Short mmCIF file of C-alpha atoms and ligand atoms in Angstrom, two decimals:
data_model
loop_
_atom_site.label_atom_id
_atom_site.label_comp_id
_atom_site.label_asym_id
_atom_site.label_seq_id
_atom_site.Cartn_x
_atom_site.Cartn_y
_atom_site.Cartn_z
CA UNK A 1 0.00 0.00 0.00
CA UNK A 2 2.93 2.42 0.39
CA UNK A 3 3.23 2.89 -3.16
CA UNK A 4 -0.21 3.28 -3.96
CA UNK A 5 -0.68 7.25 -5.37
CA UNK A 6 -4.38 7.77 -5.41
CA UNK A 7 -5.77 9.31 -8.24
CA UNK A 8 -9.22 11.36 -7.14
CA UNK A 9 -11.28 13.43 -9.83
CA UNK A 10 -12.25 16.98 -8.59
CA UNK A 11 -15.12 18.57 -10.10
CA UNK A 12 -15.06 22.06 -8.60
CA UNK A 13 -16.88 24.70 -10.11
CA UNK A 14 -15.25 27.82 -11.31
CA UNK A 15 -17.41 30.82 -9.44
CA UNK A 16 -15.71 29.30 -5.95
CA UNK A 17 -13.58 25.86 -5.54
CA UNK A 18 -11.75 25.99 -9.02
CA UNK A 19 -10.91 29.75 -7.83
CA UNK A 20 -10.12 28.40 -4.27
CA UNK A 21 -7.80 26.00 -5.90
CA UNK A 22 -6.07 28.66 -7.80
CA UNK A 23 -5.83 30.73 -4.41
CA UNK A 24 -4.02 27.61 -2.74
CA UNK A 25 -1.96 27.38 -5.45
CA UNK A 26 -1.14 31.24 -5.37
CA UNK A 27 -0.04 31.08 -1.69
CA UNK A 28 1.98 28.36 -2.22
CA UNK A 29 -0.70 26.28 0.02
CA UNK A 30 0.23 23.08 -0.74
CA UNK A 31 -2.66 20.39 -2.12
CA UNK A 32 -2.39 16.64 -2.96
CA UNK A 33 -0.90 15.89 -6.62
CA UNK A 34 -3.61 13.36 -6.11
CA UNK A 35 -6.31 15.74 -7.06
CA UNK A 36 -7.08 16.14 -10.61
CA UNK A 37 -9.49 19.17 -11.52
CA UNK A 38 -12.32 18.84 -13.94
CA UNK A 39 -13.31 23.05 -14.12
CA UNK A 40 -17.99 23.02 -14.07
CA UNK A 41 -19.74 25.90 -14.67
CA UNK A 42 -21.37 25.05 -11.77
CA UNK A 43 -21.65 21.60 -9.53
CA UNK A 44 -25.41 21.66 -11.10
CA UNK A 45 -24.00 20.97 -14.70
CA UNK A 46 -22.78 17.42 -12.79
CA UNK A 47 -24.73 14.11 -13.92
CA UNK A 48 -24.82 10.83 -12.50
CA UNK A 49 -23.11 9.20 -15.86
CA UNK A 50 -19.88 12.00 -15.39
CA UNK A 51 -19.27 10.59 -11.87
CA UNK A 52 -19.79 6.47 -12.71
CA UNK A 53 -17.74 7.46 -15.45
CA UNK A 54 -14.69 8.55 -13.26
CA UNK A 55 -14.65 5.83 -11.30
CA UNK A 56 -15.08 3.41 -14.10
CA UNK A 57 -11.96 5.14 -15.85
CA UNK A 58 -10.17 4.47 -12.57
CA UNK A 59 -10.39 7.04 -10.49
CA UNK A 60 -9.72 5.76 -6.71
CA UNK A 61 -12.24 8.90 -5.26
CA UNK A 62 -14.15 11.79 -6.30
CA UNK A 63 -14.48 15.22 -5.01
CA UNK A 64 -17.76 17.13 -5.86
CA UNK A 65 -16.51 20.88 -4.52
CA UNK A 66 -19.04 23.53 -4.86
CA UNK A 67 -20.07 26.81 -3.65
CA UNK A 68 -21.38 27.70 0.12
CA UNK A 69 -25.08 26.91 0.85
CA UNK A 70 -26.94 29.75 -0.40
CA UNK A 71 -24.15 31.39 -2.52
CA UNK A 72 -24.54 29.21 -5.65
CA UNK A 73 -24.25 31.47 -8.67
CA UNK A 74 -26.87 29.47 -9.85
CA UNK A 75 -28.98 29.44 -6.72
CA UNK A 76 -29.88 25.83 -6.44
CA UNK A 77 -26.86 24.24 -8.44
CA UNK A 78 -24.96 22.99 -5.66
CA UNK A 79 -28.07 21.31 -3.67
CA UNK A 80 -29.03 19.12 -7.17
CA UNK A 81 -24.84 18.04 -7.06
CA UNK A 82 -25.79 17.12 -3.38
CA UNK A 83 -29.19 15.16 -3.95
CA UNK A 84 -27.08 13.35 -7.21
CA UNK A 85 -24.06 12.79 -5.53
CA UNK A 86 -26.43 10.95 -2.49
CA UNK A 87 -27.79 8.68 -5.25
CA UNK A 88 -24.25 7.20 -7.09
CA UNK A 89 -23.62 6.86 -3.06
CA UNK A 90 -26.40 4.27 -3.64
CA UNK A 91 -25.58 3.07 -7.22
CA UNK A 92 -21.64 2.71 -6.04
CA UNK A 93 -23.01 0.30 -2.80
CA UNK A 94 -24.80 -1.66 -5.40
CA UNK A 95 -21.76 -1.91 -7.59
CA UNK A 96 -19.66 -2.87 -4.89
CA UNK A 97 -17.44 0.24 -4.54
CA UNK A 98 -17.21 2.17 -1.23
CA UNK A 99 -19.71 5.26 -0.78
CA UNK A 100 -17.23 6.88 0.78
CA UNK A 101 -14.70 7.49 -2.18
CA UNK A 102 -17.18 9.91 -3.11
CA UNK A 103 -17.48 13.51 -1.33
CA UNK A 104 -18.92 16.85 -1.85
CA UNK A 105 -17.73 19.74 -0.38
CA UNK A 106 -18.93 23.64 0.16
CA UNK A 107 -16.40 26.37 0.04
CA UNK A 108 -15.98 30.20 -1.43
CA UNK A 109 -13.33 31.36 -4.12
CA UNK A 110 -11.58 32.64 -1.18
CA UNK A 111 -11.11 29.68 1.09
CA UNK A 112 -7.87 29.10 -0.73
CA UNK A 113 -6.95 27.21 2.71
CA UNK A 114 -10.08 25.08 3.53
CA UNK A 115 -9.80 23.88 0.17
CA UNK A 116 -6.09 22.72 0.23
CA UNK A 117 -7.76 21.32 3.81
CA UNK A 118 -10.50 19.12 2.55
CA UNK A 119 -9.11 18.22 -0.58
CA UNK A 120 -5.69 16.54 1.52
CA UNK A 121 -8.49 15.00 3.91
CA UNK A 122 -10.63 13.31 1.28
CA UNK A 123 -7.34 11.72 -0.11
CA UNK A 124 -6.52 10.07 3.31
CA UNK A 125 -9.99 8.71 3.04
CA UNK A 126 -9.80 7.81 -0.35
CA UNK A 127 -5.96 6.13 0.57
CA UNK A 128 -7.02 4.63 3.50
CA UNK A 129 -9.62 2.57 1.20
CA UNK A 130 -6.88 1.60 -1.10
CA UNK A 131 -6.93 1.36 -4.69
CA UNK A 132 -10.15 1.55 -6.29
CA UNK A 133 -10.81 -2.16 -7.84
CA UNK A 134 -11.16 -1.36 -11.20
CA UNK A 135 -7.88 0.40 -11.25
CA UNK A 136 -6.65 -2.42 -10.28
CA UNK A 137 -8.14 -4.20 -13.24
CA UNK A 138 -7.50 -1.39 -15.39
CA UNK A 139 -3.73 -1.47 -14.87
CA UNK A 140 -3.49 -4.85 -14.89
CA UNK A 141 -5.50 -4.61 -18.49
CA UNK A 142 -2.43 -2.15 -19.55
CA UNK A 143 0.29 -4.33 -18.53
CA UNK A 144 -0.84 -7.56 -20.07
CA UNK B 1 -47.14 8.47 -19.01
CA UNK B 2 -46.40 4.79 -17.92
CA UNK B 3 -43.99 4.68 -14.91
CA UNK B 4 -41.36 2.19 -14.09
CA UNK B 5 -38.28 2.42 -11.99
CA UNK B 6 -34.33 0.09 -12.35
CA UNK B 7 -34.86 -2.88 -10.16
CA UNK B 8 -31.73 -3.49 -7.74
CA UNK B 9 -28.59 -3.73 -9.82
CA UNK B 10 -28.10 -7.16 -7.72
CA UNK B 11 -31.49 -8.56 -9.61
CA UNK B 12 -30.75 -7.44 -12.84
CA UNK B 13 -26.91 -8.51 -12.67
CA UNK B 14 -28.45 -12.27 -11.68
CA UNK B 15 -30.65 -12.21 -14.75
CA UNK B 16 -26.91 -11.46 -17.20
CA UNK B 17 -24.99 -14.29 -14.89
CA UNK B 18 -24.52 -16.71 -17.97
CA UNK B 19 -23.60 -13.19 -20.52
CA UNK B 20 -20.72 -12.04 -21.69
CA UNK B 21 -22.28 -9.01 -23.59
CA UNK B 22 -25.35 -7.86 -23.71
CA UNK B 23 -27.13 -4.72 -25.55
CA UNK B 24 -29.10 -2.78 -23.39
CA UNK B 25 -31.93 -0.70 -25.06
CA UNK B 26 -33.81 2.39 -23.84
CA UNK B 27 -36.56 3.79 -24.91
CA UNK B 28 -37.38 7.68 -25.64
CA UNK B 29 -40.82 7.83 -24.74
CA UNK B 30 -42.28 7.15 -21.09
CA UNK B 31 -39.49 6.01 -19.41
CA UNK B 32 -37.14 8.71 -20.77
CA UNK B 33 -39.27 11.59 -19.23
CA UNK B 34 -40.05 9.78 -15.51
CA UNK B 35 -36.00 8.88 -15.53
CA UNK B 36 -35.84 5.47 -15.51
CA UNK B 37 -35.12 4.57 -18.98
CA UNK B 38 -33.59 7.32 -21.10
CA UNK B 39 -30.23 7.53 -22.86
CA UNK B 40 -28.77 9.03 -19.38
CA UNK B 41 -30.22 5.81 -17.61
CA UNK B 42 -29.11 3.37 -20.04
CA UNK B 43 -25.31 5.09 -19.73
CA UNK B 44 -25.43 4.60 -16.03
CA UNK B 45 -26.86 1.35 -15.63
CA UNK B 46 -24.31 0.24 -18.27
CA UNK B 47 -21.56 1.44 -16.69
CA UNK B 48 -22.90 0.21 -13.44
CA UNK B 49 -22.96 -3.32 -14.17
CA UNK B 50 -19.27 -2.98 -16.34
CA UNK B 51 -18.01 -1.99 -13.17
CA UNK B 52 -19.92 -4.79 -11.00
CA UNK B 53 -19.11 -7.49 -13.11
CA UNK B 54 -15.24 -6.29 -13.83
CA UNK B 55 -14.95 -6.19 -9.52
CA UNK B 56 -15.96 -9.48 -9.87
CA UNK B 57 -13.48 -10.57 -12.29
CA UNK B 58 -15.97 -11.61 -15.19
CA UNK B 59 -16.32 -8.84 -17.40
CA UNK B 60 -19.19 -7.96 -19.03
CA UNK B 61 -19.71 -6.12 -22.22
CA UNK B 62 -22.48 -3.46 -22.82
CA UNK B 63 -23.62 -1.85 -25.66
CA UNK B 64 -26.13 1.21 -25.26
CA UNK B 65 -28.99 1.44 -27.58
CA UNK B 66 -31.71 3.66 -27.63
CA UNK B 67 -35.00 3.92 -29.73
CA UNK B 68 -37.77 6.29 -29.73
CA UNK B 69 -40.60 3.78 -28.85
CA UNK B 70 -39.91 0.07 -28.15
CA UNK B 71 -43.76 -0.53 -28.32
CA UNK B 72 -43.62 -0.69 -31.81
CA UNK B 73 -42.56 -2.86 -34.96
CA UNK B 74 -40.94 0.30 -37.46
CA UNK B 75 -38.44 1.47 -34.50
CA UNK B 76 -37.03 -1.97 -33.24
CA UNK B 77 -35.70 -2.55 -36.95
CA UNK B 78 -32.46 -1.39 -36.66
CA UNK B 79 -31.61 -3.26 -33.27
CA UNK B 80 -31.04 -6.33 -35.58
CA UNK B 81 -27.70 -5.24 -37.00
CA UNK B 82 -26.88 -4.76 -32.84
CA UNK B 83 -28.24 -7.63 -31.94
CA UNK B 84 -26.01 -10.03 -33.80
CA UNK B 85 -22.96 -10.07 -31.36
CA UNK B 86 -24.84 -10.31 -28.28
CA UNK B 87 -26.02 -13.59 -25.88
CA UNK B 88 -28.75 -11.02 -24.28
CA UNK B 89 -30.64 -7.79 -24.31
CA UNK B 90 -31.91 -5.91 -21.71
CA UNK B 91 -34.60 -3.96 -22.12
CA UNK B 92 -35.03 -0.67 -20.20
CA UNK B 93 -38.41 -0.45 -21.71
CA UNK B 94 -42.03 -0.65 -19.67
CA UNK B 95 -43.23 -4.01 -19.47
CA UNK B 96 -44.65 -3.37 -23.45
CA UNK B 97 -41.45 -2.24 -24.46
CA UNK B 98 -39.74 -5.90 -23.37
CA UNK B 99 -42.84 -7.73 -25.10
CA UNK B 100 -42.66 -5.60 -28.25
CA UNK B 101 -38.80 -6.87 -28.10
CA UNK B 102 -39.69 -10.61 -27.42
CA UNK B 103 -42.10 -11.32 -29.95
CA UNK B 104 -39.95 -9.32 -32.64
CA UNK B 105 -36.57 -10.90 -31.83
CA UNK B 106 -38.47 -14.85 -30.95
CA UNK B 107 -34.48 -16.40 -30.89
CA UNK B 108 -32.94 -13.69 -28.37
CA UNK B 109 -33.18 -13.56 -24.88
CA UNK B 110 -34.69 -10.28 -23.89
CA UNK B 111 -34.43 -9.05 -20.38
CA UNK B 112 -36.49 -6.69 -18.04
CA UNK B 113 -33.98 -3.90 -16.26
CA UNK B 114 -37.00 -2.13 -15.38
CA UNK B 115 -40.36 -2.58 -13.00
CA UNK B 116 -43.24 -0.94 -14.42
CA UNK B 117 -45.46 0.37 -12.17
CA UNK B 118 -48.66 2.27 -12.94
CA UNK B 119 -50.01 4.93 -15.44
CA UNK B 120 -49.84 8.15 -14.08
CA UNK B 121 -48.24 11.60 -13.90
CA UNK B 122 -45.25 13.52 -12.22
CA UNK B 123 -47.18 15.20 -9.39
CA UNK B 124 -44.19 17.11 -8.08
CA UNK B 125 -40.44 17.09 -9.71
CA UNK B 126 -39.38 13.91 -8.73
CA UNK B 127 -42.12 12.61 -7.43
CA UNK B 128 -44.85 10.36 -9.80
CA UNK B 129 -48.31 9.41 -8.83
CA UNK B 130 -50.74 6.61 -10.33
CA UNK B 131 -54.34 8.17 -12.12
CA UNK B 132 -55.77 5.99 -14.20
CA UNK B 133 -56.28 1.58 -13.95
CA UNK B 134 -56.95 1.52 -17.68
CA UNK B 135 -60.49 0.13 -16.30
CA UNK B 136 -62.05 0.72 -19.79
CA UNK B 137 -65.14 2.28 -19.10
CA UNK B 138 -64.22 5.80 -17.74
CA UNK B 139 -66.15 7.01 -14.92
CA UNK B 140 -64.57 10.42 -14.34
CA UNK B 141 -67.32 12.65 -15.84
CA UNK B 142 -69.31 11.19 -12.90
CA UNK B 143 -66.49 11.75 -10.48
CA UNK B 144 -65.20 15.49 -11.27
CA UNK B 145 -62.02 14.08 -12.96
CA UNK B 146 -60.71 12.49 -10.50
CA UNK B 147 -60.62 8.60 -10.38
CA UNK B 148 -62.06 6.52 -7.44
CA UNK B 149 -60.20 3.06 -9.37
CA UNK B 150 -57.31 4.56 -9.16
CA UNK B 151 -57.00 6.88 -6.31
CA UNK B 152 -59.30 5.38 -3.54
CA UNK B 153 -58.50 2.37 -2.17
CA UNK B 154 -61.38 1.05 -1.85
CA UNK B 155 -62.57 1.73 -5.80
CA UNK B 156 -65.33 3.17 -4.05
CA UNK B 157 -68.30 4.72 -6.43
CA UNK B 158 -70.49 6.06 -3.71
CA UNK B 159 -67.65 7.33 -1.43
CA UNK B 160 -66.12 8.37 0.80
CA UNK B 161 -66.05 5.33 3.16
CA UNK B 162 -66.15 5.96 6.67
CA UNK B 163 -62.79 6.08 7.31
CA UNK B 164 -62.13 9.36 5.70
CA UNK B 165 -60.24 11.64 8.08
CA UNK B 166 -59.64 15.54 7.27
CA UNK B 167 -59.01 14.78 3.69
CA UNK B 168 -56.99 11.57 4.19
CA UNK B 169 -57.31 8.06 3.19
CA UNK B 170 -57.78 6.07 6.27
CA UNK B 171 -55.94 3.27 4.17
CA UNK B 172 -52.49 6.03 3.86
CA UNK B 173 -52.43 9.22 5.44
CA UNK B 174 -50.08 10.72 3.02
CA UNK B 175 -52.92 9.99 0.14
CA UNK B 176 -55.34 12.15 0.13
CA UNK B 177 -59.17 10.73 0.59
CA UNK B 178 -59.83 10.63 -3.63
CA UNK B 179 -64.06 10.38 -2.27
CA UNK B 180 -62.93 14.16 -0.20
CA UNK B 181 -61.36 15.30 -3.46
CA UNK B 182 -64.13 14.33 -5.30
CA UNK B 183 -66.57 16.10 -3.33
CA UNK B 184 -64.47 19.43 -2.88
CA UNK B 185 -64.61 19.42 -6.25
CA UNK B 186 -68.28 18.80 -7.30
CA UNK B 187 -69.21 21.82 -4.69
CA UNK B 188 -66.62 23.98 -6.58
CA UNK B 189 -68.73 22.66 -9.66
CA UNK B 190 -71.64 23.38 -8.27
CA UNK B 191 -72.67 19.96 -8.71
CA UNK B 192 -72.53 18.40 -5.32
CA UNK B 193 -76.01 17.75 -5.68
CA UNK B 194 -75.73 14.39 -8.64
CA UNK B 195 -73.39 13.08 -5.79
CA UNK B 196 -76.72 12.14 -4.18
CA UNK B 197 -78.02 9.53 -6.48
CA UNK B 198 -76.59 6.10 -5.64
CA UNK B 199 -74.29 5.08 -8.57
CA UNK B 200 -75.48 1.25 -9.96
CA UNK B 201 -72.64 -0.89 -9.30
CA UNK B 202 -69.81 -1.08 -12.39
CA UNK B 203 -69.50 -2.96 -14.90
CA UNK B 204 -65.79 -4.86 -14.46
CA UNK B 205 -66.33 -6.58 -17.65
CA UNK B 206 -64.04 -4.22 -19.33
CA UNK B 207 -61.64 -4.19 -16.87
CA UNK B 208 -58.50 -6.32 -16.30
CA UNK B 209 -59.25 -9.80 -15.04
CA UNK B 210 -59.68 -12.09 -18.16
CA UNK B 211 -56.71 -12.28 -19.83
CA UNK B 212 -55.76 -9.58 -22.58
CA UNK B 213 -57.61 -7.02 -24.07
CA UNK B 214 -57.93 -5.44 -27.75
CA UNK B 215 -59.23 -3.00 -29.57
CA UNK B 216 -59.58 -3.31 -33.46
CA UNK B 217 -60.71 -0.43 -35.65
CA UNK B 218 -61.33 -2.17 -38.90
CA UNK B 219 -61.40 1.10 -40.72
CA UNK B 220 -57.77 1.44 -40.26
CA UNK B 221 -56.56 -2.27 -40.40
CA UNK B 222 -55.13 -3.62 -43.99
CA UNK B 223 -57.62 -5.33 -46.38
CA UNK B 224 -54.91 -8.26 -46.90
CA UNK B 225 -55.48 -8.79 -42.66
CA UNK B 226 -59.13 -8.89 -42.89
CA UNK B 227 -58.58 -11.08 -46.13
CA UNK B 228 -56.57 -13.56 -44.49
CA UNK B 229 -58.92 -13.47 -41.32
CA UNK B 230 -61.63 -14.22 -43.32
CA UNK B 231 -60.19 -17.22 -45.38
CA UNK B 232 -58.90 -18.98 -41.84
S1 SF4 C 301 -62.30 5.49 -14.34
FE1 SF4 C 301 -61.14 3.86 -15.35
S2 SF4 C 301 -60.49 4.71 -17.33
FE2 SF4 C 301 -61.19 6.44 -16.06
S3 SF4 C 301 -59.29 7.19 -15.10
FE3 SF4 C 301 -60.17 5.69 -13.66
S4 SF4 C 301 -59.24 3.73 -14.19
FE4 SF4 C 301 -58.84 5.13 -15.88
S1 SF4 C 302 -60.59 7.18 2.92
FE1 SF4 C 302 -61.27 7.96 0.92
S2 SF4 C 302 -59.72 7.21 -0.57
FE2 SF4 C 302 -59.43 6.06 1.35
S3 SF4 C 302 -60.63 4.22 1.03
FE3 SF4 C 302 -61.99 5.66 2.08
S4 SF4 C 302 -63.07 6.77 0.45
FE4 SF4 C 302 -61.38 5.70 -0.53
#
């Protein structure tokens, strides 16, 4: 397990988290290399498929990062990512994956910090899991 | 609109055990508007059971397909060509849908990936409720448009029963009393009063029990049909 480098898809969208991340990156505040950023208009634009289809390209976790409650640019956006990201919880039980590789998360394009903060903290959790099975199987696809 | 929602993955993932690929099939009509069997919900079930079945170390192919209505002939025709490499297809049709798919394709195995559940509409984003029992012989000019087969437990005709409590069905409480309804809305109608007469009891005859129904219109079927009909 010491080796293993997880690999978590970020969908943050760009009126606060993708501008947090830039923040963080701007003061030097350092973030996973784990994280890999997919820029939304807004967490809203997220659909079931996207996130089954991170995980089923390998991704060991994903990160849903969105806007405060009440400060989505488009006022309900975040709260749909919420209520979607609750049902793949369900779909990735049924698959056999852990609900837990997936997380959202509320912040502002300021929280430069928090966001280095949760991000780092939802890789642990993703690490602690281990490799995501069908990384496993997709490596093992590549090397034969 | 008919609506139907997935069955567990773990039910539909039993029915592929023996497959290696299968072609699953939406359909763009009912199921694609109450979410359960759309182009969206054919992606994610697909990649649901990929991902089950590669966890499990027996990988299973799936091939998305959609047409506009599986309840008919003209639109299944070009699932042939995707048909041919397959040992199964799941259908994420209503119950119609996987019948119209059965008797068309008699040498495939065609799968249901869907339950359906009842006619009706969505009441709320979200949420869908049932209206009508296809009882075929409509009552709801009697009944202010709203349907006691459907919406009272009972299938009352000379509701409400007794049970009726501040507008809720004594069967559910979070169903409102169709009988209350019914009456709310004949006073609004001014019409309260032919709620007085004592409705005959119905005749079930055109209902469901006794196997399948049709309807024929012979002005619209072809002469060669009636032809052959005839000769038999
Ligand atoms: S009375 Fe019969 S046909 Fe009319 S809505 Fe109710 S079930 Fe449907
Ligand atoms: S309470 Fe109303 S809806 Fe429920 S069974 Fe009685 S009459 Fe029908």
């Amino acid at each position: 397990m010491d080796n293993f480098h997880p690999e978590v898809v970020a969908f943050c969208c760009r009126h606060c988290a993708y501008a947090a991340a830039d923040l963080a990156g701007g003061k030097r505040q350092p973030y996973p290399s784990a994280i890999k950023i997919v820029e939304l208009p807004c967490t809203g634009r997220i659909d079931v498929v996207n996130i089954l289809h991170a995980f089923e390209d390998g991704a060991d976790g994903v990160l849903i990062a969105g806007c405060l409650d009440g400060s989505c640019h488009y006022i309900k956006g975040n709260l749909y990512a919420r209520q979607r990201l609750d049902y793949v919880r369900g779909l990735l039980c049924e698959i056999g994956l852990e609900p837990g590789r997936a997380r959202m998360i509320n912040i502002s394009a300021a929280m430069g910090v928090q966001f280095a903060e949760l991000a780092s903290e939802h890789v642990e959790t993703v690490r602690a899991l281990g490799p995501s099975p069908l990384r496993r199987k997709i490596n093992q696809g590549e090397a034969t | 609109m008919i609506v139907a929602e997935k069955k567990p993955l773990e039910a539909i993932a039993r029915m592929l055990e023996g497959s290696g690929r299968v072609l699953a099939v939406g359909c763009g009509t009912c199921v694609t508007v109450c979410f359960s069997g759309g182009s969206k919900e054919v992606a994610t079930l697909a990649a649901s059971l990929r991902m089950k079945r590669s966890i499990e170390d027996r990988p299973l192919a799936v091939v998305e397909a959609m047409v506009q209505r599986q309840c008919e002939w003209e639109y299944l025709e070009p699932l042939a060509e995707q048909m041919k490499n397959v040992d199964a297809v799941l259908s994420l049709g209503c119950g119609v849908g996987v019948q119209t798919l059965a008797e068309r394709f008699p040498t495939m195995r065609i799968l249901p990936a869907l339950n359906t559940l009842f006619m009706g509409l969505p009441s709320a984003q979200g949420v869908w409720e049932e209206r009508c029992q296809g009882c075929g012989s409509c009552v709801l000019d009697k009944t202010g448009g709203i349907c006691p087969v459907s919406r009272c437990a009972k299938q009352l005709f000379n509701g409400p029963c007794g049970g009726s409590q501040n507008g809720r069905c004594e069967v559910d409480e979070a169903t409102p009393c169709a009988w209350h309804m019914i009456w709310e809305r004949a006073e609004a109608l001014g019409m309260s009063e032919d709620l007085m007469s004592i409705e005959p009891p119905k005749d079930w005859g055109t209902s469901r029990d006794g196997g399948m129904r049709r309807m024929v219109r012979n002005d619209l079927r072809l002469p060669e049909d009636q032809d052959k009909e005839g000769n038999e």
